[in-house]
Amino acid sequence: MIVGTAGHIDHGKTTLIKALTGVDTDRLKEEKERGISIDLGFAYWPRPSGDIVGFVDVPGHERLVHTMLAGATGIDVVLLVVAADDGVMPQTREHLAIIDLLGLDRGVVALTKCDLVDQDRARAVTADVTALLRGTGLDGSEIVPVSGVTGEGLVALAERLDEARTEVPARAAGGRFRLAVDRCFTLSGLGTSVTGTVLSGSVRVGDEVIVSPTGLEARVRSVHTQNRPANRGAAGERCALVLSGPHIAKTSVHRGDVVVDPTLHEPTRRIDATLRILPTEPRPIGQWFPVKVHHGAAEVPGRVVVLRDQPIEPGGRDFVQLVLERPLAAAAGDPFVIRDTSSSRTVGGGRFLDLHGPERRRRTLERRALLEALDERDPARAVEQRLATESSWCDLTAFCRDRALSADDAEIIASRLGLATLACDGRIVAMRPDGCNDMRLRIGRSLDACHAERPDLPGVAFETLRRLIEPKFPPALFMAALRRLTEAGEVAHDHAWVHRPGHRVTFSAEDEARWAAIARHLAPQPYRPPRVRDIARALDLDETLVRRVMRMAARRGDVEEIAPDHFFAFASVQDMAAIAIDVAENAPDGRFTAADFRDRLDNGRKVAIQILEFFDRHGFTVRRGDLRRINPARIDFFAPSPAQKHGGVPSPVGRPVFKTGWGRQTVSGGFDSHPPPPSSPETHR
């Protein structure tokens, strides 16, 4: 259990901890000289059961509230200290407000310096404290009169803290690891050490971690928990980790950083959250109100964007977006506190809901419904309410990551709610069973309508089909849905065309004979075949007729239209793709020129450039100036691997649809622009 103190300056917090534990938490020279706490102090209290209670002692000065907030991170029980001679003071009220904003609801009140007052004064202060606690998370907490000098009441206080230790629920250690850093120092002979409270998950010696938001990679060399050597540190424990890494040093890790499981390193500058304004705030909080955001031990300047037209009145609560000046390492569900930019008063606080708040359309009704769902604390209930809104799907992997839940929790939530799941780019995406079935029916109806209206087409282009389905799904998710339907035998595909399994483009006997004659003219010069007008002249056919037959053959997958009216056999396109790969493998840094490719084809420069531009449009090659490289994400598109020769859901780039122009555009980002096409058992034509 972690106990954190709170209270006004000089009310005896440090003295009380020393009386209980024998440890003086004032470790700095200035603290000794001035007799006040300036920085966080730590003490450990062994109990007869073998457990160790950790104390975090915070300063009470009004100018050190930011340090108090750093110490309040991850505590289980609040020890609110009020001096009997002074009574309730300004920092007593502010610390209690912060405790309430952070959602802490377990605590004990120590009425210190009782040896300096009479019984009437003690009773009066007790009544004041009772009234102060009313309506807060500590409402009804026991008030124990004590004296750190005479020892009065220490036994009763120790008993109450032991009772609280049994009442505190164990934190779930199954989530992903996070430790909020409140100190960093160098240990002689060991290296850089960081201390803090483990917020979630667990860590072991040898684990790889990341210091976020800076992104420094590190390895855990040793672990101390609750002031004892250990092999493992878990949620709810004070831990000291000795870290090693190429950039790990005392000067590179700071208070406010978070040591996390590598999968959690996603610092953010824009967070949607709930915000409750304290009743003591003098005026409403409107748009772009400047604040300092306190989360864990971090303090980051930012602004509040209210997600409604009206400002939030004092005492009110609503959704906001926090736009930060620096990245913050956080998790959805974490509490935070905001103070004014002069750090003179606490304004309010709340909980983070969405770590990826949108910059646009953030105040729509749909967005508000989503935030209301995310405001649900139970993860399964949050997913259920989210899917009950307009949102028809939920990325469970991202949802669990944002809440620092374990990877297994995604499947647990899906199973608990009876959701249909799709594997999408290594993630689990969940849908309601009725929503999944509705999407299946919509896809089927769209394909059936297309086949009935245009039987001469091989199907519907991937992107065209995706845009026909409401609500619209992201390309990767739509691919996953098509893969599921392909495995079930409900749809099939040829290159970029999606169709029903039984649908095939068929030529009339006359057109089939014409195509056979045309194909014979493509074979002699596979890398420089004749154009439409040349074939028409050679066969004494109308040029329009030849063009129609060849475009029907392109829909069937027999040829590719490299340039207008210049068709290449698909087998030749695959051979040219293999040549381009070989040229790149033998070129410096894998980058080659059009001349390099032309020489290997033994072709003219103009045709070679047309072929490369065709590859550029499909993302198979990526051009930068006069150089090109092969895009690894498209390396199998024209030269299929054995696993993909039996088909796969087509890429969103796909084959160009010449009638609409879709697919002709160059893939500007190359490898990073689109996901690679997944494989499936459908036969590849």
XYZ file of C-alpha atoms in Angstrom:
685
model
C 0.000 0.000 0.000
C 1.148 3.548 -0.771
C 0.111 6.321 1.637
C 0.413 9.946 0.541
C 0.305 12.917 2.875
C -1.612 16.131 2.224
C -2.051 19.327 4.191
C -0.929 22.889 4.863
C 2.682 23.849 5.441
C 4.039 23.297 8.967
C 1.120 21.119 10.046
C 3.436 18.272 11.030
C 3.338 15.875 8.049
C 7.055 15.051 8.110
C 7.153 14.847 11.922
C 4.214 12.449 11.929
C 5.829 10.120 9.366
C 9.072 10.132 11.363
C 7.158 9.245 14.521
C 5.482 6.325 12.731
C 8.409 4.969 10.697
C 11.552 6.406 12.274
C 12.531 7.895 8.886
C 13.085 11.621 8.363
C 11.812 12.299 4.864
C 13.517 15.717 4.704
C 16.726 14.682 2.950
C 17.884 17.986 1.407
C 20.240 20.381 3.211
C 17.874 23.305 2.611
C 14.998 21.312 4.109
C 17.057 20.658 7.258
C 18.049 24.322 7.550
C 14.581 25.792 6.938
C 12.590 23.091 8.715
C 10.097 22.669 5.857
C 9.647 20.107 3.107
C 10.640 21.352 -0.346
C 10.714 18.163 -2.380
C 9.050 14.765 -2.187
C 10.149 12.543 0.683
C 9.822 8.779 0.996
C 9.681 6.363 3.913
C 8.878 2.670 4.342
C 7.049 1.116 7.276
C 7.399 -2.656 7.857
C 4.296 -4.251 9.346
C 4.068 -7.396 11.498
C 2.429 -9.273 8.611
C 5.587 -8.844 6.531
C 4.051 -6.234 4.247
C 5.689 -2.861 3.801
C 3.696 0.353 3.639
C 5.277 3.113 1.574
C 4.832 6.781 2.501
C 5.107 9.685 0.081
C 5.544 12.954 1.977
C 4.626 16.101 0.045
C 5.434 19.767 0.715
C 2.592 21.959 1.941
C 3.746 25.352 0.681
C 1.383 27.058 -1.766
C 4.213 27.503 -4.279
C 4.951 23.775 -4.219
C 1.506 22.440 -5.107
C 2.982 21.098 -8.372
C 5.322 18.943 -6.266
C 2.387 17.805 -4.158
C 0.608 16.745 -7.359
C 3.656 14.715 -8.403
C 3.576 12.920 -5.060
C -0.148 12.172 -5.303
C 0.441 9.897 -8.306
C -0.542 6.302 -7.677
C -1.258 6.526 -3.961
C -3.843 4.231 -2.394
C -4.673 6.027 0.877
C -4.553 9.728 1.753
C -3.203 10.835 5.117
C -4.701 14.314 5.417
C -2.869 16.255 8.134
C -4.518 19.182 9.935
C -2.844 20.958 12.861
C -5.137 21.415 15.851
C -3.724 24.849 16.666
C -4.104 26.266 13.132
C -7.166 24.363 11.959
C -8.270 24.309 8.310
C -5.953 26.475 6.184
C -5.773 27.422 2.463
C -3.532 24.540 1.420
C -5.699 22.153 3.437
C -8.581 23.134 1.177
C -6.553 23.076 -2.045
C -4.917 19.725 -1.282
C -8.330 18.246 -0.444
C -9.746 19.613 -3.714
C -6.877 18.015 -5.636
C -7.412 14.708 -3.841
C -11.082 14.807 -4.795
C -10.309 15.692 -8.431
C -7.889 12.756 -8.635
C -10.678 10.417 -7.505
C -9.024 9.319 -4.264
C -11.680 8.100 -1.830
C -9.786 6.279 0.925
C -8.134 8.224 3.677
C -7.500 9.021 7.317
C -7.321 12.472 8.876
C -4.561 13.041 11.430
C -5.345 15.939 13.761
C -1.765 16.818 14.745
C -0.287 18.980 17.534
C -3.043 17.968 19.930
C -0.566 18.441 22.805
C -0.677 22.212 22.145
C -4.461 22.716 22.468
C -7.236 21.955 24.913
C -10.158 19.602 24.334
C -12.561 22.360 23.252
C -10.193 23.529 20.513
C -9.639 19.969 19.321
C -13.406 19.368 19.132
C -13.954 22.633 17.211
C -11.275 21.801 14.632
C -12.663 18.271 14.303
C -16.086 19.739 13.498
C -14.519 22.069 10.906
C -12.689 19.168 9.240
C -15.831 17.031 9.198
C -17.699 19.834 7.432
C -14.807 20.334 5.006
C -14.817 16.638 3.990
C -18.554 16.595 3.332
C -19.302 15.946 -0.343
C -15.747 14.865 -1.197
C -14.238 11.432 -1.711
C -12.965 11.481 1.888
C -16.414 12.185 3.331
C -16.808 10.159 6.532
C -13.092 9.440 6.953
C -12.004 8.861 10.556
C -10.283 11.771 12.329
C -7.535 10.617 14.721
C -6.050 13.108 17.248
C -2.255 12.623 17.420
C 0.974 14.257 18.516
C 4.239 13.555 16.783
C 6.108 14.874 19.834
C 4.432 13.034 22.748
C 3.301 9.984 20.735
C -0.359 10.511 21.612
C -2.714 8.720 19.210
C 0.053 7.050 17.146
C -1.121 3.545 18.051
C -4.686 4.369 17.001
C -3.429 5.933 13.755
C -1.289 2.865 13.003
C -4.284 0.586 13.594
C -6.438 2.669 11.261
C -3.774 2.566 8.526
C -3.504 -1.218 8.945
C -7.268 -1.487 8.533
C -7.066 0.622 5.388
C -4.376 -1.715 4.064
C -6.839 -4.596 4.171
C -9.559 -2.485 2.545
C -7.512 -1.351 -0.451
C -8.280 -3.630 -3.410
C -5.295 -5.214 -5.128
C -4.408 -3.501 -8.378
C -4.645 -5.604 -11.504
C -1.153 -6.656 -12.555
C -2.340 -8.018 -15.893
C -2.183 -4.722 -17.773
C 0.794 -3.241 -19.566
C 3.606 -1.804 -17.483
C 3.763 1.905 -16.581
C 5.866 3.626 -13.927
C 5.516 7.375 -13.282
C 9.007 8.751 -12.622
C 9.326 11.150 -9.671
C 13.121 10.885 -9.156
C 16.169 10.082 -11.278
C 19.690 9.724 -9.895
C 22.923 7.801 -10.374
C 23.893 4.854 -8.178
C 27.636 4.282 -7.920
C 28.604 1.058 -9.646
C 25.093 0.428 -10.989
C 24.033 3.288 -13.237
C 20.948 5.414 -13.747
C 18.097 4.712 -11.346
C 14.525 5.966 -11.531
C 11.894 5.727 -8.817
C 8.141 6.011 -8.912
C 4.861 4.219 -8.398
C 3.914 1.396 -10.754
C 0.599 2.533 -12.212
C -0.241 -0.693 -14.050
C 1.201 -4.031 -15.102
C 4.486 -5.432 -13.874
C 8.178 -5.346 -14.765
C 10.973 -7.875 -14.372
C 14.734 -7.749 -14.497
C 15.814 -7.917 -18.145
C 12.623 -6.404 -19.587
C 12.895 -3.950 -22.472
C 11.145 -0.639 -21.741
C 10.846 2.859 -23.204
C 11.091 6.175 -21.382
C 8.133 8.154 -22.716
C 7.528 10.752 -24.129
C 11.210 11.097 -25.122
C 11.276 7.566 -26.610
C 14.580 6.463 -25.039
C 14.992 2.682 -25.174
C 16.265 0.936 -22.045
C 16.677 -2.412 -20.342
C 15.858 -3.065 -16.666
C 19.048 -4.138 -14.881
C 17.630 -4.400 -11.361
C 14.395 -3.834 -9.436
C 13.735 -2.664 -5.872
C 10.137 -2.771 -4.611
C 9.063 -1.119 -1.373
C 12.761 -0.562 -0.533
C 13.730 -4.245 -1.010
C 15.586 -6.016 -3.854
C 13.212 -7.996 -6.059
C 12.957 -9.697 -9.435
C 9.588 -8.146 -10.200
C 7.707 -4.937 -9.515
C 3.908 -4.815 -9.820
C 1.074 -2.294 -9.895
C 0.603 -0.412 -6.619
C 4.216 -0.716 -5.487
C 6.917 1.911 -5.134
C 9.743 0.784 -7.403
C 13.323 1.760 -8.104
C 14.569 0.585 -11.500
C 18.179 0.658 -12.625
C 18.078 1.273 -16.370
C 20.729 0.812 -19.041
C 20.658 2.009 -22.617
C 22.661 3.964 -25.167
C 21.028 7.289 -24.236
C 20.006 6.623 -20.625
C 21.584 9.054 -18.145
C 20.612 11.122 -15.141
C 20.257 14.153 -17.399
C 18.061 12.401 -19.994
C 15.294 11.099 -17.680
C 13.210 13.602 -15.746
C 10.398 13.811 -13.244
C 7.176 13.516 -15.236
C 8.517 10.907 -17.656
C 6.835 7.505 -17.675
C 8.710 4.219 -18.091
C 6.415 2.027 -20.174
C 6.016 -1.233 -22.017
C 7.257 -0.476 -25.585
C 3.758 -0.949 -27.041
C 2.465 1.965 -24.937
C 4.885 4.568 -26.267
C 2.469 6.885 -28.095
C 2.920 10.396 -26.686
C 0.130 12.776 -27.536
C -0.532 16.517 -27.688
C -4.326 16.408 -28.094
C -6.513 14.564 -25.562
C -10.288 14.488 -25.162
C -11.301 14.349 -21.521
C -13.933 15.082 -18.913
C -13.364 18.262 -16.897
C -14.953 19.302 -13.612
C -14.449 22.929 -12.592
C -14.076 23.693 -8.895
C -16.909 25.788 -7.406
C -14.277 28.226 -6.131
C -13.244 29.221 -9.679
C -14.074 32.940 -10.116
C -15.327 32.760 -13.728
C -16.519 30.239 -16.352
C -13.952 28.355 -18.453
C -14.299 29.217 -22.127
C -12.563 28.307 -25.378
C -8.759 28.138 -25.471
C -8.415 28.855 -21.759
C -4.670 28.619 -20.923
C -3.764 26.156 -18.163
C -1.049 23.917 -16.795
C -2.013 20.249 -17.046
C -0.753 18.017 -14.233
C -0.739 14.297 -14.972
C 1.264 11.887 -12.878
C 4.436 13.768 -12.050
C 4.330 15.772 -15.317
C 3.388 19.425 -15.724
C 2.624 20.543 -19.305
C 1.261 23.911 -20.504
C -1.776 23.736 -22.726
C -5.218 25.099 -23.527
C -8.760 23.928 -22.898
C -11.157 23.570 -25.830
C -14.715 23.201 -24.528
C -16.623 20.705 -26.702
C -19.833 22.714 -26.687
C -20.870 26.271 -27.508
C -21.241 27.503 -23.915
C -18.390 27.817 -21.368
C -18.287 25.540 -18.327
C -19.567 27.281 -15.211
C -17.822 26.931 -11.811
C -18.917 23.624 -10.322
C -19.891 22.303 -13.773
C -18.631 19.273 -15.687
C -18.390 18.575 -19.415
C -16.225 17.216 -22.205
C -13.154 19.168 -23.301
C -10.121 18.725 -25.482
C -6.719 19.506 -23.999
C -4.319 20.892 -26.605
C -0.816 20.599 -25.134
C 2.396 22.447 -25.931
C 4.493 19.310 -25.368
C 3.770 15.595 -25.817
C 2.445 13.733 -22.804
C 2.715 10.025 -21.962
C -0.704 9.011 -20.665
C -3.388 6.320 -20.700
C -7.135 6.629 -21.166
C -8.802 6.717 -17.760
C -5.916 8.513 -16.046
C -6.892 11.413 -13.749
C -5.449 14.878 -14.254
C -5.608 18.313 -12.644
C -5.412 21.727 -14.285
C -4.078 24.891 -12.642
C -3.887 28.435 -13.919
C -0.748 29.508 -15.812
C 0.599 31.437 -12.818
C 0.321 28.280 -10.670
C -1.569 30.263 -8.049
C -4.775 28.206 -7.956
C -6.249 24.851 -8.926
C -8.969 25.242 -11.560
C -10.346 21.720 -11.934
C -9.615 18.195 -13.050
C -11.006 15.077 -14.611
C -10.140 11.936 -16.577
C -8.599 11.354 -19.979
C -10.971 9.622 -22.416
C -9.388 9.593 -25.886
C -5.647 10.016 -26.438
C -6.173 10.786 -30.127
C -8.642 13.647 -30.050
C -9.478 14.927 -33.545
C -8.616 18.452 -34.616
C -11.724 18.748 -36.780
C -15.370 17.845 -36.174
C -14.659 17.462 -32.468
C -17.962 19.034 -31.336
C -20.392 16.950 -33.393
C -23.222 14.944 -31.840
C -21.553 11.722 -33.044
C -18.315 12.681 -31.319
C -20.151 13.513 -28.103
C -21.904 10.147 -28.131
C -18.525 8.441 -28.517
C -17.065 10.378 -25.558
C -20.067 9.469 -23.419
C -19.334 5.812 -24.191
C -15.623 6.212 -23.404
C -16.548 7.865 -20.103
C -17.653 4.426 -18.886
C -14.958 3.119 -16.510
C -15.560 -0.582 -17.145
C -13.778 -1.427 -20.442
C -16.371 -3.933 -21.633
C -19.223 -1.533 -20.904
C -17.364 1.231 -22.740
C -16.990 -0.957 -25.845
C -20.626 -2.037 -25.627
C -21.869 1.560 -25.402
C -19.527 2.650 -28.161
C -20.933 0.027 -30.532
C -24.454 1.025 -29.493
C -23.829 4.514 -30.943
C -23.332 5.322 -34.608
C -19.911 3.640 -34.468
C -20.317 0.265 -36.181
C -16.867 -1.072 -35.295
C -14.199 -0.739 -32.611
C -10.464 -1.373 -32.834
C -10.142 -3.467 -29.675
C -6.359 -3.673 -29.896
C -5.999 0.117 -29.934
C -8.717 0.482 -27.275
C -6.901 -1.876 -24.889
C -3.530 -0.304 -25.634
C -4.843 3.190 -24.867
C -6.145 1.936 -21.514
C -2.868 0.063 -20.814
C -4.771 -3.237 -20.777
C -3.072 -6.471 -21.779
C -3.245 -7.862 -25.309
C -5.432 -10.743 -24.066
C -8.078 -8.317 -22.798
C -9.207 -7.616 -26.371
C -10.323 -11.217 -26.865
C -11.779 -11.343 -23.341
C -13.945 -8.265 -24.007
C -15.063 -9.613 -27.387
C -16.000 -12.954 -25.832
C -17.820 -11.342 -22.914
C -19.948 -9.193 -25.228
C -20.397 -11.867 -27.915
C -18.886 -9.663 -30.628
C -17.802 -10.654 -34.111
C -14.088 -10.009 -34.653
C -11.884 -9.445 -37.687
C -8.094 -9.677 -37.855
C -6.909 -6.442 -39.460
C -3.199 -5.575 -39.854
C -2.328 -7.484 -36.699
C -5.181 -5.899 -34.741
C -8.504 -7.217 -33.490
C -11.491 -5.200 -34.717
C -14.879 -5.942 -33.181
C -18.387 -5.463 -34.542
C -21.834 -6.321 -33.279
C -22.995 -9.577 -34.886
C -25.980 -7.828 -36.487
C -23.685 -5.099 -37.861
C -21.296 -7.672 -39.287
C -24.177 -9.543 -40.913
C -25.616 -6.301 -42.292
C -22.263 -5.488 -43.936
C -22.170 -8.991 -45.453
C -25.652 -8.529 -46.923
C -24.843 -5.064 -48.289
C -21.714 -6.359 -50.028
C -23.652 -9.257 -51.505
C -26.495 -7.034 -52.755
C -24.031 -4.578 -54.332
C -22.208 -7.373 -56.175
C -25.453 -8.969 -57.355
C -26.731 -5.624 -58.652
C -23.469 -4.990 -60.501
C -23.462 -8.429 -62.127
C -27.070 -7.986 -63.240
C -26.471 -4.492 -64.650
C -23.026 -5.025 -66.185
C -22.411 -8.722 -66.879
C -19.528 -7.731 -69.153
C -17.540 -6.445 -66.157
C -15.491 -8.890 -64.044
C -16.944 -7.389 -60.870
C -16.656 -4.213 -58.802
C -13.361 -2.448 -58.155
C -12.304 -2.684 -54.498
C -12.490 1.050 -53.787
C -15.762 1.444 -55.669
C -17.329 -1.363 -53.642
C -16.018 0.104 -50.367
C -17.619 3.449 -51.158
C -20.940 1.793 -51.985
C -21.247 0.286 -48.494
C -22.688 2.416 -45.696
C -21.293 3.117 -43.203
C -17.918 3.430 -44.918
C -15.134 1.314 -43.472
C -11.385 2.026 -43.600
C -9.638 0.177 -46.465
C -7.742 -2.223 -44.195
C -10.898 -3.169 -42.277
C -12.869 -3.608 -45.499
C -10.090 -5.890 -46.771
C -10.395 -7.997 -43.617
C -14.162 -8.281 -44.115
C -13.681 -9.339 -47.747
C -11.101 -11.891 -46.659
C -13.629 -13.362 -44.230
C -16.287 -13.524 -46.979
C -13.758 -15.059 -49.393
C -12.944 -17.793 -46.897
C -16.669 -18.415 -46.494
C -17.038 -18.730 -50.279
C -19.439 -15.791 -50.590
C -17.189 -13.549 -52.695
C -14.122 -13.983 -54.903
C -11.724 -11.662 -56.675
C -9.418 -11.331 -59.638
C -6.709 -8.745 -59.128
C -8.587 -5.571 -58.075
C -12.045 -6.882 -59.010
C -14.435 -8.307 -56.395
C -17.235 -10.568 -57.601
C -19.458 -13.486 -56.727
C -17.652 -16.851 -57.026
C -19.727 -18.003 -59.982
C -19.427 -14.795 -61.982
C -17.081 -14.763 -64.982
C -16.655 -12.366 -67.884
C -17.315 -14.401 -71.015
C -16.577 -13.497 -74.594
C -18.890 -14.353 -77.406
C -17.465 -16.968 -79.766
C -16.741 -14.211 -82.272
C -14.940 -12.013 -79.710
C -13.016 -15.036 -78.393
C -11.735 -15.705 -81.931
C -10.781 -12.043 -82.317
C -8.943 -12.109 -78.974
C -6.998 -15.243 -79.981
C -5.845 -13.468 -83.132
C -4.920 -10.319 -81.197
C -2.981 -12.312 -78.580
C -0.793 -13.841 -81.286
C 0.376 -10.339 -82.224
C 1.414 -9.594 -78.602
C 3.717 -12.622 -78.243
C 6.612 -11.848 -80.672
C 7.653 -8.638 -78.842
C 6.490 -9.141 -75.230
C 8.254 -6.004 -73.921
C 7.267 -3.783 -76.844
C 4.008 -5.103 -78.280
C 2.226 -3.294 -81.094
C -0.361 -0.658 -80.269
C -4.085 -0.951 -80.958
C -3.883 0.843 -84.312
C -1.045 -1.445 -85.485
C -2.945 -4.614 -84.507
C -6.108 -3.339 -86.170
C -4.176 -2.604 -89.388
C -2.499 -6.031 -89.336
C -5.803 -7.874 -88.814
C -7.794 -5.566 -91.077
C -10.236 -4.836 -88.251
C -11.829 -1.635 -87.049
C -9.631 0.076 -84.434
C -12.598 0.653 -82.098
C -13.452 -3.059 -82.218
C -9.885 -4.079 -81.330
C -9.792 -1.584 -78.462
C -13.096 -2.949 -77.074
C -11.898 -6.564 -77.192
C -8.580 -5.711 -75.552
C -10.247 -3.775 -72.746
C -12.563 -6.724 -72.142
C -9.443 -8.900 -71.975
C -7.955 -6.435 -69.474
C -11.047 -6.808 -67.290
C -10.591 -10.556 -67.455
C -6.961 -10.193 -66.363
C -5.303 -11.274 -69.591
C -3.590 -7.955 -70.351
C -2.647 -4.653 -68.726
C -3.056 -1.253 -70.381
C 0.390 0.201 -69.674
C -0.373 3.407 -71.582
C -3.424 4.528 -73.575
C -4.004 1.986 -76.388
C -0.790 0.102 -75.465
C -1.611 -3.309 -73.968
C 0.878 -5.836 -72.567
C 0.155 -9.484 -71.784
C -0.128 -9.929 -68.018
C 2.599 -12.598 -68.091
C 4.892 -10.027 -69.741
C 4.070 -7.493 -67.017
C 5.080 -10.053 -64.394
C 8.340 -10.712 -66.249
C 9.092 -6.974 -66.440
C 8.387 -6.639 -62.708
C 10.891 -9.422 -62.029
C 13.455 -7.601 -64.201
C 12.865 -4.361 -62.257
C 13.428 -6.223 -58.979
C 16.670 -7.682 -60.297
C 17.862 -4.274 -61.526
C 17.141 -2.764 -58.091
C 18.967 -5.580 -56.289
C 22.095 -4.890 -58.329
C 21.868 -1.081 -58.054
C 23.516 1.060 -55.337
C 21.159 1.388 -52.355
C 18.482 -0.394 -54.404
C 17.804 2.746 -56.499
C 17.919 2.627 -60.283
C 17.319 4.915 -63.259
C 15.012 4.560 -66.245
C 18.122 3.967 -68.391
C 19.135 0.981 -66.213
C 15.718 -0.563 -66.714
C 15.633 0.274 -70.452
C 18.986 -1.448 -71.048
C 17.807 -4.644 -69.366
C 14.626 -4.691 -71.478
C 16.596 -3.837 -74.591
C 13.782 -1.422 -75.305
C 13.249 2.197 -76.281
C 13.429 4.907 -73.615
C 9.844 6.124 -74.198
C 8.280 2.686 -73.702
C 10.542 1.926 -70.725
C 9.405 5.140 -69.011
C 5.741 4.316 -69.724
C 6.213 0.913 -68.072
C 7.886 2.470 -65.027
C 5.147 5.091 -64.724
C 2.622 2.252 -64.787
C 4.523 0.593 -61.931
C 4.578 3.961 -60.108
C 0.793 4.268 -60.353
C 0.389 0.889 -58.708
C 2.922 1.635 -55.982
C 5.159 -1.214 -57.189
C 7.945 1.346 -57.658
C 8.482 4.617 -55.796
C 10.058 7.511 -57.666
C 12.221 10.210 -56.109
C 13.600 12.514 -58.794
C 15.333 10.436 -61.465
C 15.710 7.390 -59.211
C 13.266 4.633 -58.348
C 13.157 1.869 -55.772
C 10.979 -1.206 -55.368
C 8.215 -0.835 -52.803
C 8.397 -3.898 -50.465
C 4.667 -3.621 -49.754
C 3.882 -4.210 -53.446
C 6.673 -6.599 -54.399
C 4.220 -9.470 -54.867
C 1.583 -7.532 -56.784
C 2.991 -8.304 -60.253
C 5.341 -11.096 -59.218
C 3.198 -13.185 -56.821
C 4.850 -15.322 -54.183
C 3.755 -18.995 -54.037
C 1.466 -18.184 -51.113
C -0.294 -15.488 -53.107
C -0.622 -17.237 -56.454
C -3.908 -18.526 -55.103
C -5.218 -15.027 -54.667
C -5.783 -12.501 -51.948
C -8.053 -9.577 -51.229
C -6.959 -6.835 -53.615
C -4.995 -3.790 -52.609
C -6.768 -0.428 -52.353
C -4.372 0.724 -55.090
C -5.271 -2.223 -57.291
C -5.613 -2.108 -61.046
C -6.628 1.245 -62.542
C -10.278 1.641 -63.391
C -9.813 3.519 -66.681
C -13.408 4.611 -66.940
C -13.224 6.545 -63.653
C -9.489 7.225 -63.562
C -9.255 5.747 -60.075
C -5.973 3.924 -59.575
C -3.974 5.995 -62.061
C -2.580 8.300 -59.373
C 1.015 7.795 -58.194
C 1.361 6.388 -54.692
C 3.117 9.354 -53.087
C 4.142 7.668 -49.867
C 5.091 4.327 -51.368
C 5.629 1.749 -48.675
C 3.948 3.799 -45.949
C 0.893 4.812 -47.953
C -1.109 1.585 -48.085
C -1.063 -1.778 -46.341
C 0.059 -4.816 -48.347
C -2.713 -7.007 -49.761
C -3.529 -9.922 -47.453
C -3.547 -13.467 -48.708
C -6.574 -15.713 -49.108
C -7.320 -19.146 -50.571
C -9.170 -17.764 -53.611
C -7.684 -18.815 -56.947
C -5.590 -16.119 -58.659
C -6.302 -15.739 -62.329
